[in-house]
Tab-separated table of C-alpha atoms in Angstrom:
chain	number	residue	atom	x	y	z
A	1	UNK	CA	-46.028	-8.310	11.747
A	2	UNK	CA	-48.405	-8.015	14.457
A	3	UNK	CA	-46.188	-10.094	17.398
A	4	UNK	CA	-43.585	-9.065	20.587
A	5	UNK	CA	-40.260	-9.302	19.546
A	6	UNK	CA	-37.460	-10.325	22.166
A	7	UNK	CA	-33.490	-10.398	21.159
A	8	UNK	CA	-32.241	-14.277	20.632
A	9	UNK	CA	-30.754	-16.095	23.131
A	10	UNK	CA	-26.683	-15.374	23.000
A	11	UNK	CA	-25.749	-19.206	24.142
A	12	UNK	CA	-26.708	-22.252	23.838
A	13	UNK	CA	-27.820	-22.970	27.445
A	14	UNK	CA	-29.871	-19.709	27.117
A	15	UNK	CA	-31.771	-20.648	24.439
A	16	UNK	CA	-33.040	-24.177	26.235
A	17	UNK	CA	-33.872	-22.036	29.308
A	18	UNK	CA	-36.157	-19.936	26.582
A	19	UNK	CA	-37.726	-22.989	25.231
A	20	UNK	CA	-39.047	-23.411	29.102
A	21	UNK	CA	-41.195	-20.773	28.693
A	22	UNK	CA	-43.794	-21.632	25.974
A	23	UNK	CA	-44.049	-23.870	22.759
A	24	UNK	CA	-41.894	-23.374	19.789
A	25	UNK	CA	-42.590	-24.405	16.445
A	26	UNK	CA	-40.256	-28.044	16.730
A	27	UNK	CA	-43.312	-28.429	19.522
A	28	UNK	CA	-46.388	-28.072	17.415
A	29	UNK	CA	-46.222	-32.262	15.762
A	30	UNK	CA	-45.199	-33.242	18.981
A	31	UNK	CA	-48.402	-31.848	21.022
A	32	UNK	CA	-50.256	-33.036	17.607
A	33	UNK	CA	-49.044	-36.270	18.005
A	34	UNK	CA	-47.237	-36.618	14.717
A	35	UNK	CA	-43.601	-36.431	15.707
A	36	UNK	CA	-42.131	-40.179	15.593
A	37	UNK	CA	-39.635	-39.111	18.006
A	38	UNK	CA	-40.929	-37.445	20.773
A	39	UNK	CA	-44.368	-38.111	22.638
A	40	UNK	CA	-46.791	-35.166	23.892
A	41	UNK	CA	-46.381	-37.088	27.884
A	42	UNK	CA	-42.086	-36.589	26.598
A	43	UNK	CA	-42.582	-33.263	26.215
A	44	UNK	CA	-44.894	-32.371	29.465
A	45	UNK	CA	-42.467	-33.847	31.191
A	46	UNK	CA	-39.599	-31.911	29.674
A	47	UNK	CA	-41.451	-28.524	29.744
A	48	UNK	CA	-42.451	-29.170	33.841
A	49	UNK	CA	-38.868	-29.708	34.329
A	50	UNK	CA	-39.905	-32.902	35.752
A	51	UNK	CA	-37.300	-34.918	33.117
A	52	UNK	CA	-34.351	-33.649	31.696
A	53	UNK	CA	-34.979	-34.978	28.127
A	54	UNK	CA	-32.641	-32.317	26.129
A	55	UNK	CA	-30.709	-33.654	23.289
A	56	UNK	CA	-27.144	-33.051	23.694
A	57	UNK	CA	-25.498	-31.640	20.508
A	58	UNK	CA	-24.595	-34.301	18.157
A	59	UNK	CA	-23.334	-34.539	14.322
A	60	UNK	CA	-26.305	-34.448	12.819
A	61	UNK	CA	-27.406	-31.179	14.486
A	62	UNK	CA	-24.714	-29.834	13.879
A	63	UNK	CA	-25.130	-30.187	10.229
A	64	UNK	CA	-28.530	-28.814	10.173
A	65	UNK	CA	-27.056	-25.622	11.867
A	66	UNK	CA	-24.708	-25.996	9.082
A	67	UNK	CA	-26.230	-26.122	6.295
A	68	UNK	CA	-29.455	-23.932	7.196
A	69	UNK	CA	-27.540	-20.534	5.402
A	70	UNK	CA	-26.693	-22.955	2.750
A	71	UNK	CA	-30.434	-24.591	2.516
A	72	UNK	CA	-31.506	-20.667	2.446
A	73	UNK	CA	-29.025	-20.000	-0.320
A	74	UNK	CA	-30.603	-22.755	-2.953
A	75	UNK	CA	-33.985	-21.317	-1.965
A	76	UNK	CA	-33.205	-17.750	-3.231
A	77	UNK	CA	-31.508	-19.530	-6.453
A	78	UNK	CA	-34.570	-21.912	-6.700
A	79	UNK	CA	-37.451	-19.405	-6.061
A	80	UNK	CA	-35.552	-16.118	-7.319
A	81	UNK	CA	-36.351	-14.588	-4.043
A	82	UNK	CA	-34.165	-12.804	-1.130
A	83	UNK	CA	-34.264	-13.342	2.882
A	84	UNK	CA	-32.576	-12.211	5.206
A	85	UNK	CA	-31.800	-13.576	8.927
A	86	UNK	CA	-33.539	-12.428	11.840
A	87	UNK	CA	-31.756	-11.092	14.833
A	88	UNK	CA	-34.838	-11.769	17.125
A	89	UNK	CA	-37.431	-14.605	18.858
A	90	UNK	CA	-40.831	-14.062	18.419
A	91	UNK	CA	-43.948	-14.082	20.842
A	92	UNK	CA	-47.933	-14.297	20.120
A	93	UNK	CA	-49.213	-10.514	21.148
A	94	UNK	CA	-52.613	-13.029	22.764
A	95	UNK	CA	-50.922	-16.015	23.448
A	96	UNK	CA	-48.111	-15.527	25.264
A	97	UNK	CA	-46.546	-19.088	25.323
A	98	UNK	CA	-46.476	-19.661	21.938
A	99	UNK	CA	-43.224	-18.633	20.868
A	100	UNK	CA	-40.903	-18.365	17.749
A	101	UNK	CA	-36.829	-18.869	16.330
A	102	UNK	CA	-37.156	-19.010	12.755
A	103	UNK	CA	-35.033	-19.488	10.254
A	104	UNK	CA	-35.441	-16.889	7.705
A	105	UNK	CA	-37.829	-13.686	6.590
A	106	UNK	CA	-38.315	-12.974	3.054
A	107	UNK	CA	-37.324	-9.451	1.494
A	108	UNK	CA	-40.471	-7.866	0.183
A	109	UNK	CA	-42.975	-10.421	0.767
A	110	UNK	CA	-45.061	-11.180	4.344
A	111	UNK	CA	-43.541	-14.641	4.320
A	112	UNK	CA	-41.263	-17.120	6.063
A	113	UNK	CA	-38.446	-19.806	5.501
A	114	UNK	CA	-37.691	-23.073	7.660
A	115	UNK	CA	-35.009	-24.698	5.825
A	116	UNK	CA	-34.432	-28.384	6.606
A	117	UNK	CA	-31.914	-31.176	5.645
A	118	UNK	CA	-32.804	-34.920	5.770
A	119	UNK	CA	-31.547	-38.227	4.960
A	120	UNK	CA	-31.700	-39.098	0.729
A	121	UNK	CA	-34.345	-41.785	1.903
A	122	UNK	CA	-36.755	-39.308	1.839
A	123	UNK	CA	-36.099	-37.427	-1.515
A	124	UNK	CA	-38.480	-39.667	-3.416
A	125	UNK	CA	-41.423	-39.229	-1.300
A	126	UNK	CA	-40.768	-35.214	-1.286
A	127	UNK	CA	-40.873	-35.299	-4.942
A	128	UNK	CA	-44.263	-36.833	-5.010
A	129	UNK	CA	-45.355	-33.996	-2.196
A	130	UNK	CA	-45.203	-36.297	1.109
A	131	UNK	CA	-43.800	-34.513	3.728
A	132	UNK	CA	-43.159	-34.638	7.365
A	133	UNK	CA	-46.114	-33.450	9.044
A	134	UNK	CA	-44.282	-32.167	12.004
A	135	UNK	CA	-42.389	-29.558	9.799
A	136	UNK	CA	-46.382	-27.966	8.024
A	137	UNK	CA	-47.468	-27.854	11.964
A	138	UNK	CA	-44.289	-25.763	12.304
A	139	UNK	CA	-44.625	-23.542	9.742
A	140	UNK	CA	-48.249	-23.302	10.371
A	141	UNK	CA	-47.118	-22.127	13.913
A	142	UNK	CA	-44.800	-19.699	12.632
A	143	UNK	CA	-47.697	-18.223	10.676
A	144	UNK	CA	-49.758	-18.105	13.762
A	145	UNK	CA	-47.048	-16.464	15.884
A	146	UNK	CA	-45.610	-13.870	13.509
A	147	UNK	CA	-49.068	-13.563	11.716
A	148	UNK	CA	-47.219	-13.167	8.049
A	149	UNK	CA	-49.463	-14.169	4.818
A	150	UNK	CA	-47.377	-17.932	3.765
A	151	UNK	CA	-44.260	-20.183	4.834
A	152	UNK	CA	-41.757	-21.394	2.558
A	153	UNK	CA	-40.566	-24.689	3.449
A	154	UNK	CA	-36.742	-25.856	1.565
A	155	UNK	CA	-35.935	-29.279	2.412
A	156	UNK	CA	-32.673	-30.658	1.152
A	157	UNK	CA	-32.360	-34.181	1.378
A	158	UNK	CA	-28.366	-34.792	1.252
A	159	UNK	CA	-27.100	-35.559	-2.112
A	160	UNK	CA	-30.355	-34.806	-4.205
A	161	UNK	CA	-31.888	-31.264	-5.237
A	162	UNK	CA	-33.563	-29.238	-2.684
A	163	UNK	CA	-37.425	-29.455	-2.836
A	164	UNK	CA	-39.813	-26.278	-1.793
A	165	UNK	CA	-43.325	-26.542	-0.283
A	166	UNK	CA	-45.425	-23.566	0.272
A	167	UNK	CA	-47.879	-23.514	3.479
A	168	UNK	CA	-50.641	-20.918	2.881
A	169	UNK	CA	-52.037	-18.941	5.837
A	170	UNK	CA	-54.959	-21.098	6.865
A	171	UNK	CA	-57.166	-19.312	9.661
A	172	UNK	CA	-58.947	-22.441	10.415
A	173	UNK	CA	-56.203	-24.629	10.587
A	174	UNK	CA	-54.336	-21.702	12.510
A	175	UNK	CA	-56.857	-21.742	15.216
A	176	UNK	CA	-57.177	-25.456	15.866
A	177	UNK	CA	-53.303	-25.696	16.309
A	178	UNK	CA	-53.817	-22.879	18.789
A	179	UNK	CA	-56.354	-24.895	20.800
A	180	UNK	CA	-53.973	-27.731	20.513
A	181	UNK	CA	-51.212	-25.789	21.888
A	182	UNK	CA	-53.335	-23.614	24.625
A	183	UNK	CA	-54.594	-26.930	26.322
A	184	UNK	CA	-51.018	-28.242	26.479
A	185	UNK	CA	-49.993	-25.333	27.955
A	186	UNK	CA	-52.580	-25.647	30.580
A	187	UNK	CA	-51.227	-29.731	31.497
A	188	UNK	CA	-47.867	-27.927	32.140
A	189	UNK	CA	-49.092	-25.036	34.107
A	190	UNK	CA	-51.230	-27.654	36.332
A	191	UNK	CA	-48.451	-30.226	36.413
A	192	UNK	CA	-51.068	-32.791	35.058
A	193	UNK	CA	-49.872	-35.154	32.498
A	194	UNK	CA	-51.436	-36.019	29.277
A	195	UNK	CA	-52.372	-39.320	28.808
A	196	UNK	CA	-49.250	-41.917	28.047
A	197	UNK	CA	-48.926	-44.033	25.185
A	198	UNK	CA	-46.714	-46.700	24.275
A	199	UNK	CA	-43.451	-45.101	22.590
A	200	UNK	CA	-39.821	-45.364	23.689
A	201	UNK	CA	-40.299	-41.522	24.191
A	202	UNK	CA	-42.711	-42.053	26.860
A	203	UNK	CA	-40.585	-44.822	28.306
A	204	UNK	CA	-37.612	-43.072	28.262
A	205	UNK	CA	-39.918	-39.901	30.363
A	206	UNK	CA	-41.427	-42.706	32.683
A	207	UNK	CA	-38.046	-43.408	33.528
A	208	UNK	CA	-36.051	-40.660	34.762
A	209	UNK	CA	-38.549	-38.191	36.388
A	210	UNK	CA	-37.223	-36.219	38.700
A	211	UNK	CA	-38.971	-37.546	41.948
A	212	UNK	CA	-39.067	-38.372	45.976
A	213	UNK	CA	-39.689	-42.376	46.086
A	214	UNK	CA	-42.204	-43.392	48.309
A	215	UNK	CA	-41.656	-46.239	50.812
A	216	UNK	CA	-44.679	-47.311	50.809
A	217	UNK	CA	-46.154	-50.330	49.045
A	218	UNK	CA	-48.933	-49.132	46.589
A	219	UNK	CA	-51.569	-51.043	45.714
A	220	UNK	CA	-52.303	-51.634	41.996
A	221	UNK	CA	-55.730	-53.730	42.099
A	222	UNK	CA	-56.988	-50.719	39.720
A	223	UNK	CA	-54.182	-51.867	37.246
A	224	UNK	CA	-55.393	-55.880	37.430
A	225	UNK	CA	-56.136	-55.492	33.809
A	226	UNK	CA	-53.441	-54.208	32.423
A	227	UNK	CA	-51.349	-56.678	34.095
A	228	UNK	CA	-52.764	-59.507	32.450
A	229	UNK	CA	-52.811	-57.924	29.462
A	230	UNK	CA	-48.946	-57.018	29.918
A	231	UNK	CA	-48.286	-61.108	30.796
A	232	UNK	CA	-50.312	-62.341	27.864
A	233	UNK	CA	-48.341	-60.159	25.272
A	234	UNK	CA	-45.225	-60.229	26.512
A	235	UNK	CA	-45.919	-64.507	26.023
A	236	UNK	CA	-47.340	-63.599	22.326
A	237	UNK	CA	-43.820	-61.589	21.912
A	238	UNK	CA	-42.358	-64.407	22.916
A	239	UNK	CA	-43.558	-66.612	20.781
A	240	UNK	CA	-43.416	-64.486	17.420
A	241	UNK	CA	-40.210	-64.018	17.950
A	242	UNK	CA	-38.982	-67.261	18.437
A	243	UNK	CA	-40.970	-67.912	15.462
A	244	UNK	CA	-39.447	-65.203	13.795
A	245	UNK	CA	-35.566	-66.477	14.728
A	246	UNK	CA	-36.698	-69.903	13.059
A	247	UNK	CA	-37.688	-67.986	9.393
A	248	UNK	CA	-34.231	-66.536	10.003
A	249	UNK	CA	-32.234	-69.474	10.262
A	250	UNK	CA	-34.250	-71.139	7.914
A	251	UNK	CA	-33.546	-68.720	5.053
A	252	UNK	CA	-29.573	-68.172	6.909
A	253	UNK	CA	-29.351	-72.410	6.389
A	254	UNK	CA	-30.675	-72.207	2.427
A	255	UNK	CA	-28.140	-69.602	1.511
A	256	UNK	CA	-25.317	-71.934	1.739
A	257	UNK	CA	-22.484	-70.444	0.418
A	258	UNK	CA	-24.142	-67.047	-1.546
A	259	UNK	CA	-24.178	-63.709	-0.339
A	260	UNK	CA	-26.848	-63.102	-2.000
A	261	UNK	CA	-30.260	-63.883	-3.024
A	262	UNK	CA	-34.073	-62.805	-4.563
A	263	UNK	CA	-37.454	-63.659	-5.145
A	264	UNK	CA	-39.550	-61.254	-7.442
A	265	UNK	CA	-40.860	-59.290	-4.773
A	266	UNK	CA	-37.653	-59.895	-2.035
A	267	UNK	CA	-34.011	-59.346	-1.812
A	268	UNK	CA	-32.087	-61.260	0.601
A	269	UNK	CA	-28.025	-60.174	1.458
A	270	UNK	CA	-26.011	-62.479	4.024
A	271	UNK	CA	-22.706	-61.137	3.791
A	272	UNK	CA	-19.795	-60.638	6.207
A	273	UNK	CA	-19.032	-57.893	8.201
A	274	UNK	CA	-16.749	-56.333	10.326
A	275	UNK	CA	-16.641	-53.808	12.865
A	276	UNK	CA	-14.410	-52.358	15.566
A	277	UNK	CA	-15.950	-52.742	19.193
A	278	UNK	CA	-14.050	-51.486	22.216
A	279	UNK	CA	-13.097	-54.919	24.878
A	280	UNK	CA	-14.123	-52.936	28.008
A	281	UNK	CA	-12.547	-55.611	29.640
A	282	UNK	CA	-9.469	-54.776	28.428
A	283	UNK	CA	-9.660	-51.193	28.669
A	284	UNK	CA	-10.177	-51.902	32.381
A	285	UNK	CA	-7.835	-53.827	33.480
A	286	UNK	CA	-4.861	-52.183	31.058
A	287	UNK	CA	-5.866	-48.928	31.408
A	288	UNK	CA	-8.164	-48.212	34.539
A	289	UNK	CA	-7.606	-44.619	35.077
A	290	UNK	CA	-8.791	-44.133	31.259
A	291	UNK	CA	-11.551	-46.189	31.943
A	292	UNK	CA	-12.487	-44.697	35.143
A	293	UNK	CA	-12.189	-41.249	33.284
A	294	UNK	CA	-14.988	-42.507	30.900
A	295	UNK	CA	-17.719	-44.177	32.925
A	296	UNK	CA	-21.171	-42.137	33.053
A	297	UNK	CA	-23.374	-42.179	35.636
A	298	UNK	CA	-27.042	-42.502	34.335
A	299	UNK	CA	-29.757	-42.378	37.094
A	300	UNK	CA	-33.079	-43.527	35.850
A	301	UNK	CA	-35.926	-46.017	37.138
A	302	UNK	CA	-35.979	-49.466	35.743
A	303	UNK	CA	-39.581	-51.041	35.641
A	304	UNK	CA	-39.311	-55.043	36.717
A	305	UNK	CA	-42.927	-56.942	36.582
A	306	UNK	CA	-43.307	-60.598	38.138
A	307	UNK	CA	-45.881	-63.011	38.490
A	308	UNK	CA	-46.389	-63.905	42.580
A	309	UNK	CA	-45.909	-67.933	43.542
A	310	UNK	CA	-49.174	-69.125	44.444
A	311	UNK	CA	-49.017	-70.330	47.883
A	312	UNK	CA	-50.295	-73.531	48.393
């Protein structure tokens, strides 16, 4: 393996600091723009330090975490093969930013393992070969990093058999992620964003930058356009959805008494149900100190667009 090794970070906290520094494989769809949950503009933001955007650790991760040694374990009974755990990060020798944590490095073979878990929705498509394109771009990474010959990918959707991909080292497809990455790299070290699209990621970014607000007025003639646009949508989205709520009711209204319903092509459930909600009315005028114990602070900008009165 032709590639810096550097020991892994020893705490959690650590480890985010380290992903400050360059782009790790989780990166790679996101810059790409493949990842469904995180936007390249997210991820500027997040590596400029301009928006704290880290995930805190919830159930799900911790699962993965988990289950990864257990995800590595049906691999070696799958494939008949051995890995072991690396006890270091990994850094391009030419390209220092582009950086490495991987799962798993097989015994007597120039190969790698990312082992992931997912939701059972998706065992059907992985047994007709669709998967995730943000976990080949990491893999493909992880070959470009650590320079090793393939990349084993185990994905183990819960409650179904664990299916294997293999991601051959591809020297074209190698270089144009690099190219990807390198001009990323370059938005961060300039502070200049990449352009912004319209995902909740992006919104979310828009929204709590870390910045000095201006008191001055700023003048958005340039932006004419798009305001229109905006008012004329938001109308549409009105109106579809109002048109939408009247389907509803209209299908709510024939189901009478039934639960249940279908067409050939449609299935239709109306069913009750029941869930437990906290009264946070209750909570604060029973218990105040609890609920004074639990409020958050969140600081973040709220966008509000209005059509001026026409003076007449």
């Amino acid at each position: 393996m032709r590639t810096i090794k550097h020991k892994l970070p020893a705490t959690h906290e650590e480890w985010l600091q380290d992903r400050m520094k360059g782009i790790g494989g989780s990166d790679a769809g996101v810059i790409l723009g493949v990842n469904p949950w995180k936007s390249p503009y997210a991820l500027w933001a997040e590596k400029t330090g301009l928006a704290d955007l880290s995930i805190k650790d919830n159930e799900p991760m911790r699962q993965g975490r988990d289950l990864e040694d257990y995800v590595a374990r049906r691999f070696c009974e799958k494939e008949g093969k051995q890995v072991h755990r690396p006890g270091y990060s990994y850094q391009h020798p030419d390209h220092p930013w582009m950086r490495a944590n991987v799962d798993r490095l097989l015994i007597g073979e120039q190969a790698g393992l990312e082992c992931k878990t997912t939701s059972p929705l998706a065992a059907e498509n992985l047994k007709n070969g669709i998967v995730n394109e943000s976990y080949i771009l990491q893999c493909v990474h992880y070959l470009a990093v650590t320079g090793l010959d393939r990349w084993y990918l185990c994905i183990l959707p819960f409650q179904h058999e664990p299916q294997v991909f293999v991601i051959e080292r591809d020297e074209e497809q190698i270089q144009t992620l690099i190219r990807a990455e390198e001009e990323f790299w370059q938005l961060v070290q300039d502070k200049t964003p990449p352009a912004v699209d319209g995902s909740l990621s992006t919104k979310h970014a828009l929204a709590t930058l870390k910045i000095q607000p201006s008191p001055e007025t700023l003048n958005l003639t340039p932006l004419t356009d798009e305001l229109d646009r905006y008012a004329i949508l938001k109308d549409q989205i009105i109106e579809l959805e109002s048109k939408a709520r009247e389907y509803e009711n209209r299908i709510c209204a024939f189901t009478k008494d039934n639960s249940w319903g279908e067409t050939t092509d449609w299935m239709v459930s109306f069913e009750a149900e029941t869930r437990d909600a906290i009264d946070e009315e209750c909570l604060k005028l029973q218990h105040p100190e609890i609920y004074s114990e639990c409020l958050k602070s969140v600081s973040s900008r709220r966008l509000r667009i209005r059509k001026k009165k026409s003076e007449s």
